[in-house]
Amino acid sequence: MSTKSAIKIALQPEYLTLSEELRTIISFDREGRPIVAFLHGTNYVRGLSGDVLLKRVVSPGHKERHKLSAAERRAVLGDLLNHAHRMIDRLEPQATAEARAWFDLIRHWDVERLEAERERFLTVYKPISILPPDQYRALVLQATEGCSWNRCHFCTFYRDRAFRIHTPASFREHIQQVKTFVGAGLGLRKAIFLGDANALIIPQPRLRDLLQVVHEEFTIGPDADFKGIYAFLDIFGAERKTLADYRELAAAGVRRIYLGLESGDETVFRLLNKPGSPAEAIEAVRTIKATGIAVGIILLVGAGGERLAADHVQHSLATIAAMHPGPEDIIYLSPLMIPPDTPYLAQMQAIDSPPLSEAALAAQLEQLKQGVRAIVPAGAKVVLYHIEEFVY
């Protein structure tokens, strides 16, 4: 359906998109909340958290990515809603009853209501710091809060909270709050991500109880709305679970486990203050994969700086090869973002290994990408994992 001014509407089961001559494109979830938009040559993503991420190409090969400040966010949301309401006004006289129902949902929201959602989100969730890229649209359920290690020298994601494992009762309450908050927008979420940083470190008897709660609250399976359960697991947690434990997780619907290898080089690994070792990571991945669960392995591009760059690449590729990745596995290449308040920079200075320049980082990214692609079989994915592109 379109108007003479080339304003168009696309109705899908779980979202609606309004567009005008491809210059303005705005999509909404089943609650009428804006989720993605293209305005004035810039892409925006609004998360359930209320944060808005800006993404745009500033020059060939270079992107600008950042979360908007409060003032920027309010201005963009106001502009977005004004465009949406104007398009709705033009479309409404010839719209179907289904479309008009969507329009009513969209009109329910203004900037103040959208901003109020930010406070409501924080009554349901602790901040969701990061997810793997293929899980950005998963439904996060925080079986744990924070990180049980929380001492990696390069990471500040979970410094603001103590580690906590939910009881079955408190987890069920959390899940029910999530359902109420997300509402009809649940239809956009096709997987369950068990948060936070390394939720699968939960002792198996307690984890079994929490997974049972998930299955009581949701239908999970190949033909269900939620296709599977996904989660992070740190290497020091991976080595504690047995083959039988992972088989139980596979039977419970766990489809992929994500491990932060970061580097296959022992020296770099220790400098990052990661628990475990590359050798333990190989053993853990082989055990996990023996049960039919896929893995997502994360490598940090630029880890170890200039002095250790060659060793980082060489030994990381050797470690990935020893893991025998398969067609269902994903290798993530994540450019290292170094927060200024971490011990990592001081360590690099102590060993005279400055961070890679932008050009050297891009070169190492390409080197790792080509190296990993030569290792993995057809079907396995090698994916850029840029942490600045995440918003939940």
Short mmCIF file of C-alpha atoms in Angstrom, two decimals:
data_model
loop_
_atom_site.label_atom_id
_atom_site.label_comp_id
_atom_site.label_asym_id
_atom_site.label_seq_id
_atom_site.Cartn_x
_atom_site.Cartn_y
_atom_site.Cartn_z
CA MET A 1 0.00 0.00 0.00
CA SER A 2 1.46 3.41 -0.85
CA THR A 3 0.48 7.02 -1.33
CA LYS A 4 1.34 9.36 -4.19
CA SER A 5 4.14 10.80 -2.08
CA ALA A 6 5.83 7.37 -1.99
CA ILE A 7 5.06 6.78 1.68
CA LYS A 8 4.85 3.03 2.18
CA ILE A 9 3.94 0.59 4.90
CA ALA A 10 5.24 -2.96 5.28
CA LEU A 11 3.32 -5.16 7.71
CA GLN A 12 5.07 -8.22 9.08
CA PRO A 13 3.80 -10.56 11.81
CA GLU A 14 6.08 -9.05 14.47
CA TYR A 15 6.95 -5.57 13.22
CA LEU A 16 5.77 -2.72 11.04
CA THR A 17 7.95 -0.53 8.82
CA LEU A 18 7.09 2.93 7.50
CA SER A 19 9.19 4.46 4.74
CA GLU A 20 9.27 7.50 2.51
CA GLU A 21 11.27 7.28 -0.72
CA LEU A 22 13.91 5.23 1.13
CA ARG A 23 15.16 8.44 2.77
CA THR A 24 13.27 7.78 5.99
CA ILE A 25 12.68 4.24 7.27
CA ILE A 26 11.32 3.46 10.73
CA SER A 27 10.36 0.07 12.19
CA PHE A 28 8.27 -0.63 15.29
CA ASP A 29 7.69 -3.70 17.44
CA ARG A 30 4.31 -5.15 18.37
CA GLU A 31 4.06 -2.74 21.31
CA GLY A 32 4.49 0.22 18.93
CA ARG A 33 8.00 1.01 20.19
CA PRO A 34 10.54 2.19 17.59
CA ILE A 35 13.32 -0.36 17.15
CA VAL A 36 15.38 0.72 14.14
CA ALA A 37 15.39 3.78 11.91
CA PHE A 38 17.21 5.40 9.02
CA LEU A 39 16.98 9.20 9.18
CA HIS A 40 19.03 11.87 7.43
CA GLY A 41 21.54 9.30 6.18
CA THR A 42 22.13 7.80 9.64
CA ASN A 43 21.10 4.46 11.12
CA TYR A 44 19.70 4.27 14.64
CA VAL A 45 18.93 1.27 16.83
CA ARG A 46 16.81 1.69 19.96
CA GLY A 47 17.18 -1.10 22.49
CA LEU A 48 14.77 -2.36 25.12
CA SER A 49 17.01 -0.52 27.57
CA GLY A 50 16.02 2.76 25.94
CA ASP A 51 19.56 3.40 24.73
CA VAL A 52 19.91 4.55 21.14
CA LEU A 53 22.91 3.55 19.04
CA LEU A 54 24.03 5.69 16.10
CA LYS A 55 25.80 4.04 13.16
CA ARG A 56 26.91 5.72 9.95
CA VAL A 57 29.67 5.49 7.38
CA VAL A 58 31.89 8.58 7.57
CA SER A 59 34.36 7.53 4.87
CA PRO A 60 35.16 4.37 2.92
CA GLY A 61 36.02 1.66 5.43
CA HIS A 62 35.29 3.86 8.46
CA LYS A 63 32.16 3.88 10.59
CA GLU A 64 31.02 6.12 13.40
CA ARG A 65 29.40 4.16 16.23
CA HIS A 66 28.28 5.47 19.58
CA LYS A 67 25.40 5.55 22.04
CA LEU A 68 23.63 8.88 22.06
CA SER A 69 23.75 11.18 25.04
CA ALA A 70 20.47 11.95 26.80
CA ALA A 71 20.01 15.21 24.87
CA GLU A 72 20.91 13.59 21.54
CA ARG A 73 18.63 10.65 22.24
CA ARG A 74 15.63 12.82 23.05
CA ALA A 75 16.18 14.92 19.93
CA VAL A 76 16.44 11.89 17.67
CA LEU A 77 13.41 10.19 19.21
CA GLY A 78 11.36 13.36 18.79
CA ASP A 79 12.42 13.68 15.15
CA LEU A 80 11.71 9.99 14.54
CA LEU A 81 8.23 10.13 16.05
CA ASN A 82 7.37 13.33 14.15
CA HIS A 83 8.28 11.63 10.89
CA ALA A 84 6.30 8.53 11.87
CA HIS A 85 3.18 10.47 12.84
CA ARG A 86 3.29 12.48 9.63
CA MET A 87 3.52 9.29 7.55
CA ILE A 88 0.70 7.69 9.55
CA ASP A 89 -1.53 10.71 8.99
CA ARG A 90 -1.01 10.36 5.25
CA LEU A 91 -1.55 6.62 5.20
CA GLU A 92 -4.47 6.32 7.58
CA PRO A 93 -7.39 7.23 5.28
CA GLN A 94 -6.69 4.23 3.05
CA ALA A 95 -5.23 1.91 5.69
CA THR A 96 -6.58 -1.50 6.61
CA ALA A 97 -8.01 -2.19 10.05
CA GLU A 98 -4.84 -4.09 10.91
CA ALA A 99 -2.66 -1.14 9.95
CA ARG A 100 -4.83 1.29 11.92
CA ALA A 101 -4.43 -0.91 15.00
CA TRP A 102 -0.68 -0.64 14.58
CA PHE A 103 -0.97 3.14 14.17
CA ASP A 104 -2.82 3.40 17.48
CA LEU A 105 0.02 1.51 19.19
CA ILE A 106 2.64 3.81 17.68
CA ARG A 107 0.74 6.96 18.63
CA HIS A 108 0.71 5.74 22.24
CA TRP A 109 4.42 6.59 22.50
CA ASP A 110 5.97 10.02 22.85
CA VAL A 111 9.48 10.98 23.93
CA GLU A 112 8.54 11.12 27.61
CA ARG A 113 6.98 7.66 27.57
CA LEU A 114 9.97 6.22 25.73
CA GLU A 115 12.36 7.81 28.21
CA ALA A 116 10.32 6.50 31.14
CA GLU A 117 10.92 3.00 29.77
CA ARG A 118 14.59 3.42 30.68
CA GLU A 119 13.76 3.54 34.37
CA ARG A 120 11.32 0.68 34.05
CA PHE A 121 13.98 -1.44 32.31
CA LEU A 122 16.30 -1.04 35.31
CA THR A 123 13.64 -2.46 37.62
CA VAL A 124 13.64 -5.64 35.51
CA TYR A 125 17.28 -6.06 34.48
CA LYS A 126 20.74 -5.29 35.70
CA PRO A 127 22.58 -3.53 32.84
CA ILE A 128 23.13 -5.92 29.94
CA SER A 129 26.72 -5.12 29.09
CA ILE A 130 27.36 -7.25 26.01
CA LEU A 131 26.00 -10.13 23.91
CA PRO A 132 27.45 -12.05 20.95
CA PRO A 133 26.38 -10.41 17.67
CA ASP A 134 24.15 -13.30 16.61
CA GLN A 135 22.25 -12.89 19.89
CA TYR A 136 21.55 -9.15 19.81
CA ARG A 137 17.85 -9.92 19.33
CA ALA A 138 17.69 -12.76 21.85
CA LEU A 139 15.53 -12.52 24.96
CA VAL A 140 18.00 -12.14 27.83
CA LEU A 141 17.16 -13.87 31.08
CA GLN A 142 19.62 -13.06 33.84
CA ALA A 143 20.06 -16.35 35.68
CA THR A 144 23.19 -14.73 37.08
CA GLU A 145 24.15 -11.11 37.51
CA GLY A 146 27.68 -9.92 36.87
CA CYS A 147 30.80 -12.01 36.36
CA SER A 148 32.14 -14.60 38.76
CA TRP A 149 35.76 -13.74 37.81
CA ASN A 150 35.50 -10.01 37.02
CA ARG A 151 39.27 -9.48 37.04
CA CYS A 152 40.27 -9.61 33.38
CA HIS A 153 42.62 -6.67 32.87
CA PHE A 154 41.00 -5.44 29.66
CA CYS A 155 37.33 -5.66 30.69
CA THR A 156 35.16 -3.30 32.73
CA PHE A 157 31.75 -4.63 31.69
CA TYR A 158 30.73 -5.96 35.11
CA ARG A 159 32.71 -3.84 37.56
CA ASP A 160 29.52 -2.15 38.75
CA ARG A 161 27.89 -5.23 40.28
CA ALA A 162 28.56 -8.19 42.52
CA PHE A 163 28.18 -11.71 41.15
CA ARG A 164 24.88 -13.33 42.06
CA ILE A 165 23.09 -16.56 41.11
CA HIS A 166 19.30 -16.44 41.20
CA THR A 167 17.27 -18.94 43.17
CA PRO A 168 14.55 -20.69 41.13
CA ALA A 169 11.93 -18.50 42.82
CA SER A 170 13.73 -15.20 42.19
CA PHE A 171 14.57 -16.28 38.63
CA ARG A 172 10.93 -17.05 37.90
CA GLU A 173 9.95 -13.63 39.26
CA HIS A 174 12.61 -12.02 37.02
CA ILE A 175 11.30 -13.92 33.97
CA GLN A 176 7.73 -12.85 34.63
CA GLN A 177 8.87 -9.23 34.95
CA VAL A 178 10.71 -9.59 31.64
CA LYS A 179 7.59 -10.95 29.95
CA THR A 180 5.50 -8.06 31.20
CA PHE A 181 8.09 -5.49 30.19
CA VAL A 182 8.73 -6.82 26.67
CA GLY A 183 5.04 -7.55 26.14
CA ALA A 184 3.95 -8.21 22.55
CA GLY A 185 7.51 -7.40 21.46
CA LEU A 186 8.46 -10.94 22.51
CA GLY A 187 7.69 -12.07 18.97
CA LEU A 188 10.87 -10.43 17.71
CA ARG A 189 12.96 -12.57 20.05
CA LYS A 190 13.74 -16.00 18.63
CA ALA A 191 16.24 -17.30 21.19
CA ILE A 192 16.87 -17.27 24.93
CA PHE A 193 20.21 -15.90 26.10
CA LEU A 194 21.07 -16.95 29.62
CA GLY A 195 22.91 -14.01 31.20
CA ASP A 196 25.19 -12.62 32.46
CA ALA A 197 28.91 -12.99 31.77
CA ASN A 198 29.40 -16.72 32.32
CA ALA A 199 26.06 -18.05 33.48
CA LEU A 200 26.90 -21.67 32.73
CA ILE A 201 29.42 -21.68 35.56
CA ILE A 202 26.41 -22.25 37.83
CA PRO A 203 26.85 -25.62 39.58
CA GLN A 204 25.01 -28.25 37.57
CA PRO A 205 22.26 -29.07 40.13
CA ARG A 206 21.37 -25.38 40.48
CA LEU A 207 21.66 -24.81 36.73
CA ARG A 208 19.33 -27.76 36.13
CA ASP A 209 16.69 -26.15 38.35
CA LEU A 210 17.01 -22.77 36.62
CA LEU A 211 16.75 -24.30 33.16
CA GLN A 212 13.62 -26.12 34.31
CA VAL A 213 12.11 -22.74 35.18
CA VAL A 214 12.94 -21.48 31.67
CA HIS A 215 11.16 -24.46 30.13
CA GLU A 216 8.14 -23.95 32.35
CA GLU A 217 7.89 -20.32 31.24
CA PHE A 218 8.66 -20.74 27.51
CA THR A 219 8.31 -23.33 24.77
CA ILE A 220 11.74 -24.02 23.28
CA GLY A 221 12.57 -26.16 20.26
CA PRO A 222 13.06 -26.19 16.47
CA ASP A 223 9.36 -25.61 15.83
CA ALA A 224 8.74 -23.30 18.79
CA ASP A 225 8.92 -19.51 19.05
CA PHE A 226 12.27 -19.81 20.84
CA LYS A 227 14.68 -22.02 18.92
CA GLY A 228 17.20 -22.62 21.68
CA ILE A 229 19.18 -21.42 24.70
CA TYR A 230 22.55 -19.68 24.39
CA ALA A 231 25.07 -18.45 26.98
CA PHE A 232 28.61 -17.32 27.73
CA LEU A 233 30.98 -19.58 29.63
CA ASP A 234 34.46 -18.61 30.72
CA ILE A 235 37.26 -21.09 30.30
CA PHE A 236 37.78 -21.63 34.02
CA GLY A 237 34.10 -22.55 34.23
CA ALA A 238 34.21 -24.73 31.13
CA GLU A 239 36.84 -27.03 32.59
CA ARG A 240 34.63 -27.78 35.60
CA LYS A 241 31.79 -29.35 33.64
CA THR A 242 31.89 -32.95 32.47
CA LEU A 243 30.84 -34.55 29.21
CA ALA A 244 27.69 -35.76 30.98
CA ASP A 245 26.95 -32.19 32.14
CA TYR A 246 27.16 -30.85 28.59
CA ARG A 247 24.99 -33.68 27.32
CA GLU A 248 22.40 -32.64 29.87
CA LEU A 249 22.65 -29.03 28.68
CA ALA A 250 22.21 -30.15 25.08
CA ALA A 251 19.09 -32.10 26.07
CA ALA A 252 17.81 -28.95 27.83
CA GLY A 253 17.98 -26.97 24.60
CA VAL A 254 21.39 -25.29 24.86
CA ARG A 255 22.47 -24.77 21.25
CA ARG A 256 25.64 -22.68 21.42
CA ILE A 257 28.13 -21.73 24.14
CA TYR A 258 30.36 -18.68 23.72
CA LEU A 259 33.90 -18.73 25.11
CA GLY A 260 36.27 -15.77 25.32
CA LEU A 261 39.56 -17.31 24.20
CA GLU A 262 40.87 -13.79 23.45
CA SER A 263 44.31 -15.16 22.50
CA GLY A 264 45.84 -18.54 21.85
CA ASP A 265 49.24 -17.24 22.95
CA GLU A 266 50.12 -18.14 26.54
CA THR A 267 51.95 -14.88 27.24
CA VAL A 268 49.17 -12.67 25.90
CA PHE A 269 46.57 -14.79 27.68
CA ARG A 270 48.32 -14.25 31.03
CA LEU A 271 48.71 -10.50 30.41
CA LEU A 272 44.95 -10.28 29.92
CA ASN A 273 44.57 -11.96 33.33
CA LYS A 274 42.24 -14.57 31.91
CA PRO A 275 41.67 -17.60 34.11
CA GLY A 276 42.49 -20.96 32.59
CA SER A 277 44.72 -21.33 29.53
CA PRO A 278 44.52 -21.82 25.76
CA ALA A 279 45.19 -25.54 26.26
CA GLU A 280 42.24 -25.79 28.67
CA ALA A 281 40.11 -23.90 26.17
CA ILE A 282 40.91 -26.49 23.49
CA GLU A 283 39.90 -29.31 25.80
CA ALA A 284 36.71 -27.55 26.87
CA VAL A 285 35.63 -26.83 23.30
CA ARG A 286 36.25 -30.41 22.23
CA THR A 287 34.16 -31.66 25.14
CA ILE A 288 31.33 -29.24 24.41
CA LYS A 289 31.29 -30.07 20.71
CA ALA A 290 31.23 -33.82 21.44
CA THR A 291 27.69 -33.34 22.78
CA GLY A 292 26.42 -31.57 19.66
CA ILE A 293 26.46 -28.09 21.20
CA ALA A 294 28.00 -25.50 18.88
CA VAL A 295 30.56 -22.96 20.08
CA GLY A 296 31.29 -19.29 19.52
CA ILE A 297 34.99 -18.54 20.04
CA ILE A 298 36.03 -14.93 20.59
CA LEU A 299 39.48 -13.63 19.62
CA LEU A 300 40.66 -10.13 20.51
CA VAL A 301 42.25 -8.35 17.56
CA GLY A 302 45.23 -6.34 18.82
CA ALA A 303 45.71 -8.22 22.09
CA GLY A 304 49.32 -8.08 23.25
CA GLY A 305 50.17 -4.93 21.33
CA GLU A 306 53.00 -4.48 18.82
CA ARG A 307 55.65 -6.63 20.46
CA LEU A 308 53.47 -9.73 20.76
CA ALA A 309 51.42 -9.27 17.58
CA ALA A 310 53.04 -12.06 15.56
CA ASP A 311 52.83 -14.56 18.43
CA HIS A 312 49.22 -13.61 19.10
CA VAL A 313 48.22 -14.31 15.49
CA GLN A 314 50.27 -17.47 15.07
CA HIS A 315 49.25 -19.15 18.30
CA SER A 316 45.62 -18.03 18.11
CA LEU A 317 45.26 -19.64 14.68
CA ALA A 318 46.92 -22.81 15.96
CA THR A 319 44.56 -22.92 18.94
CA ILE A 320 41.49 -22.43 16.76
CA ALA A 321 42.69 -25.20 14.44
CA ALA A 322 43.11 -27.56 17.42
CA MET A 323 39.49 -26.91 18.43
CA HIS A 324 38.29 -28.42 15.13
CA PRO A 325 35.50 -25.90 14.50
CA GLY A 326 32.55 -27.25 12.54
CA PRO A 327 29.87 -25.84 10.23
CA GLU A 328 27.66 -24.68 13.12
CA ASP A 329 30.43 -22.84 14.96
CA ILE A 330 31.26 -19.13 14.87
CA ILE A 331 34.67 -17.48 15.26
CA TYR A 332 34.37 -13.86 16.36
CA LEU A 333 37.12 -11.32 15.72
CA SER A 334 36.70 -8.47 18.18
CA PRO A 335 38.93 -5.37 17.93
CA LEU A 336 40.33 -4.68 21.39
CA MET A 337 38.82 -1.57 22.94
CA ILE A 338 41.03 -0.52 25.85
CA PRO A 339 39.26 1.36 28.66
CA PRO A 340 41.59 3.94 30.23
CA ASP A 341 41.00 2.71 33.78
CA THR A 342 42.25 -0.87 33.36
CA PRO A 343 45.64 -2.42 34.26
CA TYR A 344 46.13 -3.56 30.67
CA LEU A 345 47.78 -0.36 29.39
CA ALA A 346 50.25 -0.27 32.27
CA GLN A 347 51.21 -3.87 31.58
CA MET A 348 51.78 -3.14 27.91
CA GLN A 349 53.99 -0.19 28.85
CA ALA A 350 55.96 -2.38 31.27
CA ILE A 351 56.85 -4.85 28.51
CA ASP A 352 57.36 -2.09 25.89
CA SER A 353 54.48 -3.25 23.69
CA PRO A 354 52.34 -0.26 22.68
CA PRO A 355 48.82 -0.77 21.32
CA LEU A 356 48.50 -1.34 17.60
CA SER A 357 47.89 1.68 15.40
CA GLU A 358 44.59 1.86 13.56
CA ALA A 359 46.28 0.65 10.37
CA ALA A 360 48.07 -2.20 12.16
CA LEU A 361 44.82 -3.22 13.88
CA ALA A 362 43.04 -3.36 10.51
CA ALA A 363 45.92 -5.40 9.08
CA GLN A 364 45.82 -7.88 11.96
CA LEU A 365 42.05 -8.18 11.62
CA GLU A 366 42.49 -9.13 7.97
CA GLN A 367 45.33 -11.52 8.81
CA LEU A 368 43.24 -13.31 11.43
CA LYS A 369 40.16 -13.34 9.18
CA GLN A 370 42.03 -14.96 6.30
CA GLY A 371 43.86 -17.33 8.64
CA VAL A 372 40.69 -18.51 10.37
CA ARG A 373 38.85 -18.92 7.06
CA ALA A 374 41.62 -21.23 5.89
CA ILE A 375 41.06 -23.38 9.00
CA VAL A 376 37.30 -23.65 9.36
CA PRO A 377 35.11 -25.86 7.16
CA ALA A 378 32.44 -24.61 4.80
CA GLY A 379 29.51 -23.25 6.76
CA ALA A 380 31.46 -22.06 9.79
CA LYS A 381 31.21 -18.30 10.20
CA VAL A 382 34.02 -15.79 10.77
CA VAL A 383 32.35 -12.64 12.07
CA LEU A 384 33.44 -9.14 13.12
CA TYR A 385 32.44 -8.49 16.74
CA HIS A 386 32.61 -4.75 17.37
CA ILE A 387 31.54 -4.09 20.93
CA GLU A 388 30.60 -0.49 20.15
CA GLU A 389 27.77 -1.76 17.92
CA PHE A 390 25.86 -3.35 20.80
CA VAL A 391 22.72 -2.05 22.41
CA TYR A 392 20.09 -4.20 24.10
#
